[in-house]
């Protein structure tokens, strides 16, 4: 599983998007209806999965799954180089 | 910016209500919560209020309130720390502590205010709040006002709560926040499990029992009775404007902690205390519950089960909540409002929940049958569900 797929899986498992199609270009707010409180659920899951710390403010400009991938790769480049189960 | 420019930013878009031909909100009720209630001069069955026990128009409660009005007048015109600390306030605190099974309590002007005011007193920026994903807006807003780290856990999911706690280190304090009854679907929190997990991770549980007090447990004492929790180590909050048929909110817990709040909680200190007439009504409700809970609670549960069964038999999908709330899953906003509109057309007032108060396509129509409804009213509701409602909302 790629880094992108892992993030998609985390989003699906931690939001109401479980039964929806989520792709790299999915807008988490418009397409999945994630509000600022729901996004904390995603942040918590990402922090737990990758053992990292994400300030809530980092998520303020996030719209798409691709934005999340870019944010994490910029802050933690090593995450994008691994294979995931 | 001109006045016009300023106010033009704050116009409510009502086009959706116009398109749907029904606005289910701010419906003007011209009676007390009797059976029936009166709207626009017409009789309606009320399934929209949180009047679970049906005590809002009970003659004994009204009598106690009349007597209090004669004795104390309209208001004490002061905050609880000053002249608002009328003898009824002190007595109600004692009765609520005894009722909920906690050492001490204080009373706020509303449940929302109790929740909102609590967190700034007990938390700082270096602390962590772990909160059920479905928790009420008052809890979330109160927590967000601190600026501390917030981690939601999946709704009523003890494994996920423990997972989040296990991975949460380096915080000064950790509190875990939940509601007893989640009011849109009627699910009940596993507070016994939450409390046990908290004890293992040195976290303090906070529970909002707004929809549980007066309702849950064998004698209606709420979530702590329901889950057999004696010596609850956490903080307990509740609205007094639902089953207890008054207004206000309570925070209860350990005696020293409540004493601390009495002198340090700005939401309490700077707000005018509830008027004596409200306190007197609440005291009478507790008195009635202490002596007459069995009959009232049996009727409330009987009504809930019969209405839920009729809806299920007719093909409606319900949330599987165990509280005395019947919640029809409407899905889209349009379908949710359609169900509420069909009920209203047939003289039943319900509460539809549509986004953003629920997730997208997570619309629900909530029905609460108070114990004051007459037997023939409930029979009428069941007939209506099986006939008219089925025809108008075929699924």
PDB file of N, CA and C in Angstrom, chain B residues 49-137:
ATOM      1  N   UNK B  49     -40.909  17.641  22.450  1.00  0.00           N
ATOM      2  CA  UNK B  49     -40.253  18.178  23.655  1.00  0.00           C
ATOM      3  C   UNK B  49     -39.471  17.100  24.386  1.00  0.00           C
ATOM      4  N   UNK B  50     -38.572  17.569  25.243  1.00  0.00           N
ATOM      5  CA  UNK B  50     -37.810  16.638  26.094  1.00  0.00           C
ATOM      6  C   UNK B  50     -38.542  16.408  27.415  1.00  0.00           C
ATOM      7  N   UNK B  51     -39.863  16.534  27.364  1.00  0.00           N
ATOM      8  CA  UNK B  51     -40.706  16.398  28.554  1.00  0.00           C
ATOM      9  C   UNK B  51     -40.969  14.907  28.813  1.00  0.00           C
ATOM     10  N   UNK B  52     -39.864  14.149  28.988  1.00  0.00           N
ATOM     11  CA  UNK B  52     -39.936  12.684  29.067  1.00  0.00           C
ATOM     12  C   UNK B  52     -40.959  12.199  30.091  1.00  0.00           C
ATOM     13  N   UNK B  53     -40.948  12.831  31.255  1.00  0.00           N
ATOM     14  CA  UNK B  53     -41.791  12.340  32.349  1.00  0.00           C
ATOM     15  C   UNK B  53     -43.166  12.989  32.338  1.00  0.00           C
ATOM     16  N   UNK B  54     -43.338  13.953  31.457  1.00  0.00           N
ATOM     17  CA  UNK B  54     -44.638  14.624  31.347  1.00  0.00           C
ATOM     18  C   UNK B  54     -44.970  15.491  32.541  1.00  0.00           C
ATOM     19  N   UNK B  55     -43.957  15.997  33.225  1.00  0.00           N
ATOM     20  CA  UNK B  55     -44.222  16.744  34.455  1.00  0.00           C
ATOM     21  C   UNK B  55     -44.274  18.267  34.261  1.00  0.00           C
ATOM     22  N   UNK B  56     -44.088  18.712  33.003  1.00  0.00           N
ATOM     23  CA  UNK B  56     -44.023  20.165  32.765  1.00  0.00           C
ATOM     24  C   UNK B  56     -45.324  20.877  33.120  1.00  0.00           C
ATOM     25  N   UNK B  57     -46.448  20.171  33.020  1.00  0.00           N
ATOM     26  CA  UNK B  57     -47.726  20.812  33.366  1.00  0.00           C
ATOM     27  C   UNK B  57     -48.425  20.071  34.521  1.00  0.00           C
ATOM     28  N   UNK B  58     -47.632  19.323  35.287  1.00  0.00           N
ATOM     29  CA  UNK B  58     -48.191  18.581  36.421  1.00  0.00           C
ATOM     30  C   UNK B  58     -48.754  19.559  37.468  1.00  0.00           C
ATOM     31  N   UNK B  59     -49.940  19.266  37.967  1.00  0.00           N
ATOM     32  CA  UNK B  59     -50.594  20.216  38.881  1.00  0.00           C
ATOM     33  C   UNK B  59     -49.796  20.403  40.177  1.00  0.00           C
ATOM     34  N   UNK B  60     -49.116  19.343  40.647  1.00  0.00           N
ATOM     35  CA  UNK B  60     -48.331  19.461  41.888  1.00  0.00           C
ATOM     36  C   UNK B  60     -47.130  20.397  41.684  1.00  0.00           C
ATOM     37  N   UNK B  61     -46.524  20.303  40.494  1.00  0.00           N
ATOM     38  CA  UNK B  61     -45.373  21.163  40.182  1.00  0.00           C
ATOM     39  C   UNK B  61     -45.835  22.618  40.073  1.00  0.00           C
ATOM     40  N   UNK B  62     -46.955  22.800  39.372  1.00  0.00           N
ATOM     41  CA  UNK B  62     -47.471  24.172  39.201  1.00  0.00           C
ATOM     42  C   UNK B  62     -47.829  24.788  40.562  1.00  0.00           C
ATOM     43  N   UNK B  63     -48.428  23.972  41.437  1.00  0.00           N
ATOM     44  CA  UNK B  63     -48.807  24.459  42.768  1.00  0.00           C
ATOM     45  C   UNK B  63     -47.578  24.921  43.557  1.00  0.00           C
ATOM     46  N   UNK B  64     -46.520  24.089  43.506  1.00  0.00           N
ATOM     47  CA  UNK B  64     -45.280  24.447  44.222  1.00  0.00           C
ATOM     48  C   UNK B  64     -44.695  25.745  43.665  1.00  0.00           C
ATOM     49  N   UNK B  65     -44.792  25.912  42.359  1.00  0.00           N
ATOM     50  CA  UNK B  65     -44.251  27.128  41.736  1.00  0.00           C
ATOM     51  C   UNK B  65     -45.085  28.357  42.105  1.00  0.00           C
ATOM     52  N   UNK B  66     -46.401  28.188  42.136  1.00  0.00           N
ATOM     53  CA  UNK B  66     -47.277  29.289  42.561  1.00  0.00           C
ATOM     54  C   UNK B  66     -46.922  29.731  43.982  1.00  0.00           C
ATOM     55  N   UNK B  67     -46.750  28.767  44.871  1.00  0.00           N
ATOM     56  CA  UNK B  67     -46.455  29.092  46.277  1.00  0.00           C
ATOM     57  C   UNK B  67     -45.119  29.828  46.394  1.00  0.00           C
ATOM     58  N   UNK B  68     -44.156  29.361  45.599  1.00  0.00           N
ATOM     59  CA  UNK B  68     -42.840  30.000  45.628  1.00  0.00           C
ATOM     60  C   UNK B  68     -42.910  31.439  45.109  1.00  0.00           C
ATOM     61  N   UNK B  69     -43.711  31.606  44.053  1.00  0.00           N
ATOM     62  CA  UNK B  69     -43.869  32.957  43.479  1.00  0.00           C
ATOM     63  C   UNK B  69     -44.441  33.908  44.524  1.00  0.00           C
ATOM     64  N   UNK B  70     -45.441  33.421  45.264  1.00  0.00           N
ATOM     65  CA  UNK B  70     -46.041  34.260  46.300  1.00  0.00           C
ATOM     66  C   UNK B  70     -45.032  34.602  47.396  1.00  0.00           C
ATOM     67  N   UNK B  71     -44.182  33.636  47.737  1.00  0.00           N
ATOM     68  CA  UNK B  71     -43.246  33.853  48.843  1.00  0.00           C
ATOM     69  C   UNK B  71     -42.023  34.689  48.433  1.00  0.00           C
ATOM     70  N   UNK B  72     -41.457  34.350  47.240  1.00  0.00           N
ATOM     71  CA  UNK B  72     -40.167  34.960  46.873  1.00  0.00           C
ATOM     72  C   UNK B  72     -40.261  36.012  45.767  1.00  0.00           C
ATOM     73  N   UNK B  73     -41.366  36.072  45.054  1.00  0.00           N
ATOM     74  CA  UNK B  73     -41.466  37.028  43.955  1.00  0.00           C
ATOM     75  C   UNK B  73     -40.809  36.526  42.685  1.00  0.00           C
ATOM     76  N   UNK B  74     -40.528  37.473  41.772  1.00  0.00           N
ATOM     77  CA  UNK B  74     -40.103  37.092  40.427  1.00  0.00           C
ATOM     78  C   UNK B  74     -38.642  36.677  40.332  1.00  0.00           C
ATOM     79  N   UNK B  75     -37.767  37.313  41.090  1.00  0.00           N
ATOM     80  CA  UNK B  75     -36.331  37.050  40.923  1.00  0.00           C
ATOM     81  C   UNK B  75     -35.587  37.487  42.170  1.00  0.00           C
ATOM     82  N   UNK B  76     -34.407  36.932  42.393  1.00  0.00           N
ATOM     83  CA  UNK B  76     -33.555  37.400  43.491  1.00  0.00           C
ATOM     84  C   UNK B  76     -32.582  38.468  42.994  1.00  0.00           C
ATOM     85  N   UNK B  77     -32.622  38.739  41.699  1.00  0.00           N
ATOM     86  CA  UNK B  77     -31.851  39.847  41.105  1.00  0.00           C
ATOM     87  C   UNK B  77     -30.387  39.834  41.530  1.00  0.00           C
ATOM     88  N   UNK B  78     -29.796  38.664  41.508  1.00  0.00           N
ATOM     89  CA  UNK B  78     -28.376  38.586  41.867  1.00  0.00           C
ATOM     90  C   UNK B  78     -27.784  37.267  41.440  1.00  0.00           C
ATOM     91  N   UNK B  79     -26.467  37.201  41.419  1.00  0.00           N
ATOM     92  CA  UNK B  79     -25.785  35.951  41.064  1.00  0.00           C
ATOM     93  C   UNK B  79     -25.780  35.034  42.287  1.00  0.00           C
ATOM     94  N   UNK B  80     -25.502  33.742  42.082  1.00  0.00           N
ATOM     95  CA  UNK B  80     -25.528  32.837  43.241  1.00  0.00           C
ATOM     96  C   UNK B  80     -24.544  33.239  44.340  1.00  0.00           C
ATOM     97  N   UNK B  81     -23.430  33.844  43.941  1.00  0.00           N
ATOM     98  CA  UNK B  81     -22.429  34.200  44.968  1.00  0.00           C
ATOM     99  C   UNK B  81     -22.899  35.387  45.817  1.00  0.00           C
ATOM    100  N   UNK B  82     -23.893  36.108  45.284  1.00  0.00           N
ATOM    101  CA  UNK B  82     -24.432  37.266  46.026  1.00  0.00           C
ATOM    102  C   UNK B  82     -25.858  36.957  46.465  1.00  0.00           C
ATOM    103  N   UNK B  83     -26.809  37.794  46.108  1.00  0.00           N
ATOM    104  CA  UNK B  83     -28.164  37.633  46.657  1.00  0.00           C
ATOM    105  C   UNK B  83     -28.984  36.537  45.974  1.00  0.00           C
ATOM    106  N   UNK B  84     -28.391  35.879  44.955  1.00  0.00           N
ATOM    107  CA  UNK B  84     -29.131  34.818  44.272  1.00  0.00           C
ATOM    108  C   UNK B  84     -29.167  33.505  45.025  1.00  0.00           C
ATOM    109  N   UNK B  85     -28.424  33.432  46.135  1.00  0.00           N
ATOM    110  CA  UNK B  85     -28.317  32.171  46.875  1.00  0.00           C
ATOM    111  C   UNK B  85     -29.492  32.027  47.849  1.00  0.00           C
ATOM    112  N   UNK B  86     -30.664  31.941  47.249  1.00  0.00           N
ATOM    113  CA  UNK B  86     -31.886  31.803  48.034  1.00  0.00           C
ATOM    114  C   UNK B  86     -31.929  30.394  48.650  1.00  0.00           C
ATOM    115  N   UNK B  87     -32.673  30.247  49.731  1.00  0.00           N
ATOM    116  CA  UNK B  87     -32.669  28.948  50.423  1.00  0.00           C
ATOM    117  C   UNK B  87     -33.045  27.789  49.501  1.00  0.00           C
ATOM    118  N   UNK B  88     -33.928  28.064  48.512  1.00  0.00           N
ATOM    119  CA  UNK B  88     -34.316  27.003  47.577  1.00  0.00           C
ATOM    120  C   UNK B  88     -33.129  26.548  46.720  1.00  0.00           C
ATOM    121  N   UNK B  89     -32.215  27.474  46.427  1.00  0.00           N
ATOM    122  CA  UNK B  89     -31.024  27.141  45.628  1.00  0.00           C
ATOM    123  C   UNK B  89     -30.184  26.118  46.403  1.00  0.00           C
ATOM    124  N   UNK B  90     -29.956  26.424  47.674  1.00  0.00           N
ATOM    125  CA  UNK B  90     -29.139  25.524  48.508  1.00  0.00           C
ATOM    126  C   UNK B  90     -29.813  24.157  48.644  1.00  0.00           C
ATOM    127  N   UNK B  91     -31.123  24.187  48.880  1.00  0.00           N
ATOM    128  CA  UNK B  91     -31.849  22.914  49.039  1.00  0.00           C
ATOM    129  C   UNK B  91     -31.809  22.100  47.753  1.00  0.00           C
ATOM    130  N   UNK B  92     -31.971  22.794  46.613  1.00  0.00           N
ATOM    131  CA  UNK B  92     -31.955  22.066  45.340  1.00  0.00           C
ATOM    132  C   UNK B  92     -30.579  21.458  45.077  1.00  0.00           C
ATOM    133  N   UNK B  93     -29.515  22.188  45.413  1.00  0.00           N
ATOM    134  CA  UNK B  93     -28.163  21.624  45.260  1.00  0.00           C
ATOM    135  C   UNK B  93     -28.040  20.327  46.067  1.00  0.00           C
ATOM    136  N   UNK B  94     -28.538  20.377  47.308  1.00  0.00           N
ATOM    137  CA  UNK B  94     -28.446  19.178  48.166  1.00  0.00           C
ATOM    138  C   UNK B  94     -29.271  18.034  47.586  1.00  0.00           C
ATOM    139  N   UNK B  95     -30.474  18.360  47.115  1.00  0.00           N
ATOM    140  CA  UNK B  95     -31.360  17.314  46.577  1.00  0.00           C
ATOM    141  C   UNK B  95     -30.791  16.717  45.291  1.00  0.00           C
ATOM    142  N   UNK B  96     -30.216  17.575  44.450  1.00  0.00           N
ATOM    143  CA  UNK B  96     -29.641  17.079  43.194  1.00  0.00           C
ATOM    144  C   UNK B  96     -28.425  16.190  43.472  1.00  0.00           C
ATOM    145  N   UNK B  97     -27.625  16.545  44.471  1.00  0.00           N
ATOM    146  CA  UNK B  97     -26.463  15.724  44.833  1.00  0.00           C
ATOM    147  C   UNK B  97     -26.943  14.352  45.290  1.00  0.00           C
ATOM    148  N   UNK B  98     -27.922  14.376  46.156  1.00  0.00           N
ATOM    149  CA  UNK B  98     -28.477  13.123  46.695  1.00  0.00           C
ATOM    150  C   UNK B  98     -29.092  12.293  45.557  1.00  0.00           C
ATOM    151  N   UNK B  99     -29.809  12.973  44.677  1.00  0.00           N
ATOM    152  CA  UNK B  99     -30.513  12.302  43.582  1.00  0.00           C
ATOM    153  C   UNK B  99     -29.530  11.634  42.617  1.00  0.00           C
ATOM    154  N   UNK B 100     -28.468  12.375  42.264  1.00  0.00           N
ATOM    155  CA  UNK B 100     -27.530  11.828  41.280  1.00  0.00           C
ATOM    156  C   UNK B 100     -26.482  10.933  41.917  1.00  0.00           C
ATOM    157  N   UNK B 101     -26.372  10.970  43.230  1.00  0.00           N
ATOM    158  CA  UNK B 101     -25.417  10.109  43.925  1.00  0.00           C
ATOM    159  C   UNK B 101     -24.021  10.714  44.000  1.00  0.00           C
ATOM    160  N   UNK B 102     -23.934  12.046  44.006  1.00  0.00           N
ATOM    161  CA  UNK B 102     -22.630  12.702  44.073  1.00  0.00           C
ATOM    162  C   UNK B 102     -22.543  13.567  45.323  1.00  0.00           C
ATOM    163  N   UNK B 103     -21.330  14.000  45.652  1.00  0.00           N
ATOM    164  CA  UNK B 103     -21.137  14.666  46.945  1.00  0.00           C
ATOM    165  C   UNK B 103     -21.762  16.062  46.997  1.00  0.00           C
ATOM    166  N   UNK B 104     -21.616  16.812  45.916  1.00  0.00           N
ATOM    167  CA  UNK B 104     -22.105  18.198  45.966  1.00  0.00           C
ATOM    168  C   UNK B 104     -22.427  18.670  44.548  1.00  0.00           C
ATOM    169  N   UNK B 105     -23.147  19.774  44.450  1.00  0.00           N
ATOM    170  CA  UNK B 105     -23.495  20.281  43.117  1.00  0.00           C
ATOM    171  C   UNK B 105     -23.743  21.790  43.153  1.00  0.00           C
ATOM    172  N   UNK B 106     -23.675  22.406  41.963  1.00  0.00           N
ATOM    173  CA  UNK B 106     -24.031  23.821  41.814  1.00  0.00           C
ATOM    174  C   UNK B 106     -24.909  23.974  40.576  1.00  0.00           C
ATOM    175  N   UNK B 107     -25.725  25.026  40.604  1.00  0.00           N
ATOM    176  CA  UNK B 107     -26.738  25.187  39.547  1.00  0.00           C
ATOM    177  C   UNK B 107     -26.425  26.424  38.705  1.00  0.00           C
ATOM    178  N   UNK B 108     -26.449  26.221  37.394  1.00  0.00           N
ATOM    179  CA  UNK B 108     -26.178  27.280  36.415  1.00  0.00           C
ATOM    180  C   UNK B 108     -27.482  27.716  35.741  1.00  0.00           C
ATOM    181  N   UNK B 109     -27.467  28.869  35.056  1.00  0.00           N
ATOM    182  CA  UNK B 109     -28.693  29.311  34.371  1.00  0.00           C
ATOM    183  C   UNK B 109     -29.127  28.403  33.235  1.00  0.00           C
ATOM    184  N   UNK B 110     -28.214  27.621  32.643  1.00  0.00           N
ATOM    185  CA  UNK B 110     -28.619  26.666  31.610  1.00  0.00           C
ATOM    186  C   UNK B 110     -27.617  25.517  31.554  1.00  0.00           C
ATOM    187  N   UNK B 111     -28.038  24.426  30.928  1.00  0.00           N
ATOM    188  CA  UNK B 111     -27.145  23.285  30.747  1.00  0.00           C
ATOM    189  C   UNK B 111     -25.995  23.658  29.828  1.00  0.00           C
ATOM    190  N   UNK B 112     -26.308  24.416  28.789  1.00  0.00           N
ATOM    191  CA  UNK B 112     -25.275  24.861  27.843  1.00  0.00           C
ATOM    192  C   UNK B 112     -24.200  25.656  28.594  1.00  0.00           C
ATOM    193  N   UNK B 113     -24.673  26.551  29.450  1.00  0.00           N
ATOM    194  CA  UNK B 113     -23.730  27.400  30.183  1.00  0.00           C
ATOM    195  C   UNK B 113     -22.877  26.592  31.168  1.00  0.00           C
ATOM    196  N   UNK B 114     -23.490  25.590  31.785  1.00  0.00           N
ATOM    197  CA  UNK B 114     -22.727  24.744  32.712  1.00  0.00           C
ATOM    198  C   UNK B 114     -21.580  24.074  31.959  1.00  0.00           C
ATOM    199  N   UNK B 115     -21.896  23.505  30.798  1.00  0.00           N
ATOM    200  CA  UNK B 115     -20.853  22.834  30.014  1.00  0.00           C
ATOM    201  C   UNK B 115     -19.814  23.821  29.503  1.00  0.00           C
ATOM    202  N   UNK B 116     -20.299  24.935  29.006  1.00  0.00           N
ATOM    203  CA  UNK B 116     -19.395  25.913  28.401  1.00  0.00           C
ATOM    204  C   UNK B 116     -18.459  26.519  29.450  1.00  0.00           C
ATOM    205  N   UNK B 117     -19.000  26.703  30.667  1.00  0.00           N
ATOM    206  CA  UNK B 117     -18.231  27.388  31.717  1.00  0.00           C
ATOM    207  C   UNK B 117     -17.251  26.459  32.429  1.00  0.00           C
ATOM    208  N   UNK B 118     -17.512  25.175  32.364  1.00  0.00           N
ATOM    209  CA  UNK B 118     -16.696  24.225  33.135  1.00  0.00           C
ATOM    210  C   UNK B 118     -15.246  24.161  32.639  1.00  0.00           C
ATOM    211  N   UNK B 119     -15.081  23.994  31.323  1.00  0.00           N
ATOM    212  CA  UNK B 119     -13.758  23.634  30.806  1.00  0.00           C
ATOM    213  C   UNK B 119     -12.676  24.701  31.002  1.00  0.00           C
ATOM    214  N   UNK B 120     -13.004  26.003  30.824  1.00  0.00           N
ATOM    215  CA  UNK B 120     -11.936  26.987  31.061  1.00  0.00           C
ATOM    216  C   UNK B 120     -11.404  26.961  32.495  1.00  0.00           C
ATOM    217  N   UNK B 121     -12.214  26.479  33.427  1.00  0.00           N
ATOM    218  CA  UNK B 121     -11.773  26.441  34.829  1.00  0.00           C
ATOM    219  C   UNK B 121     -10.845  25.253  35.063  1.00  0.00           C
ATOM    220  N   UNK B 122     -11.078  24.165  34.381  1.00  0.00           N
ATOM    221  CA  UNK B 122     -10.331  22.947  34.722  1.00  0.00           C
ATOM    222  C   UNK B 122      -9.193  22.617  33.759  1.00  0.00           C
ATOM    223  N   UNK B 123      -9.122  23.322  32.627  1.00  0.00           N
ATOM    224  CA  UNK B 123      -8.123  22.950  31.621  1.00  0.00           C
ATOM    225  C   UNK B 123      -7.246  24.118  31.212  1.00  0.00           C
ATOM    226  N   UNK B 124      -6.042  23.795  30.778  1.00  0.00           N
ATOM    227  CA  UNK B 124      -5.135  24.786  30.207  1.00  0.00           C
ATOM    228  C   UNK B 124      -4.605  24.303  28.873  1.00  0.00           C
ATOM    229  N   UNK B 125      -3.746  25.087  28.291  1.00  0.00           N
ATOM    230  CA  UNK B 125      -3.256  24.774  26.937  1.00  0.00           C
ATOM    231  C   UNK B 125      -2.444  23.482  26.866  1.00  0.00           C
ATOM    232  N   UNK B 126      -1.853  23.059  27.983  1.00  0.00           N
ATOM    233  CA  UNK B 126      -1.004  21.853  27.962  1.00  0.00           C
ATOM    234  C   UNK B 126      -1.788  20.578  28.256  1.00  0.00           C
ATOM    235  N   UNK B 127      -3.094  20.697  28.318  1.00  0.00           N
ATOM    236  CA  UNK B 127      -3.911  19.528  28.672  1.00  0.00           C
ATOM    237  C   UNK B 127      -4.534  18.910  27.420  1.00  0.00           C
ATOM    238  N   UNK B 128      -5.083  17.720  27.624  1.00  0.00           N
ATOM    239  CA  UNK B 128      -5.703  16.990  26.506  1.00  0.00           C
ATOM    240  C   UNK B 128      -7.148  16.655  26.856  1.00  0.00           C
ATOM    241  N   UNK B 129      -8.031  16.872  25.893  1.00  0.00           N
ATOM    242  CA  UNK B 129      -9.415  16.420  26.046  1.00  0.00           C
ATOM    243  C   UNK B 129      -9.687  15.363  24.986  1.00  0.00           C
ATOM    244  N   UNK B 130     -10.132  14.214  25.440  1.00  0.00           N
ATOM    245  CA  UNK B 130     -10.540  13.155  24.515  1.00  0.00           C
ATOM    246  C   UNK B 130     -12.067  13.109  24.596  1.00  0.00           C
ATOM    247  N   UNK B 131     -12.716  13.290  23.468  1.00  0.00           N
ATOM    248  CA  UNK B 131     -14.166  13.506  23.496  1.00  0.00           C
ATOM    249  C   UNK B 131     -14.867  12.619  22.480  1.00  0.00           C
ATOM    250  N   UNK B 132     -16.024  12.089  22.864  1.00  0.00           N
ATOM    251  CA  UNK B 132     -16.804  11.275  21.923  1.00  0.00           C
ATOM    252  C   UNK B 132     -17.128  12.111  20.687  1.00  0.00           C
ATOM    253  N   UNK B 133     -16.987  11.486  19.536  1.00  0.00           N
ATOM    254  CA  UNK B 133     -17.156  12.186  18.263  1.00  0.00           C
ATOM    255  C   UNK B 133     -18.551  12.802  18.120  1.00  0.00           C
ATOM    256  N   UNK B 134     -19.543  12.220  18.794  1.00  0.00           N
ATOM    257  CA  UNK B 134     -20.916  12.709  18.650  1.00  0.00           C
ATOM    258  C   UNK B 134     -21.328  13.668  19.778  1.00  0.00           C
ATOM    259  N   UNK B 135     -20.367  14.144  20.560  1.00  0.00           N
ATOM    260  CA  UNK B 135     -20.726  14.967  21.726  1.00  0.00           C
ATOM    261  C   UNK B 135     -21.424  16.269  21.322  1.00  0.00           C
ATOM    262  N   UNK B 136     -22.222  16.789  22.226  1.00  0.00           N
ATOM    263  CA  UNK B 136     -23.076  17.963  21.991  1.00  0.00           C
ATOM    264  C   UNK B 136     -22.245  19.236  21.775  1.00  0.00           C
ATOM    265  N   UNK B 137     -22.812  20.156  20.985  1.00  0.00           N
ATOM    266  CA  UNK B 137     -22.126  21.405  20.636  1.00  0.00           C
ATOM    267  C   UNK B 137     -21.652  22.180  21.865  1.00  0.00           C
TER     268      UNK B 137
END
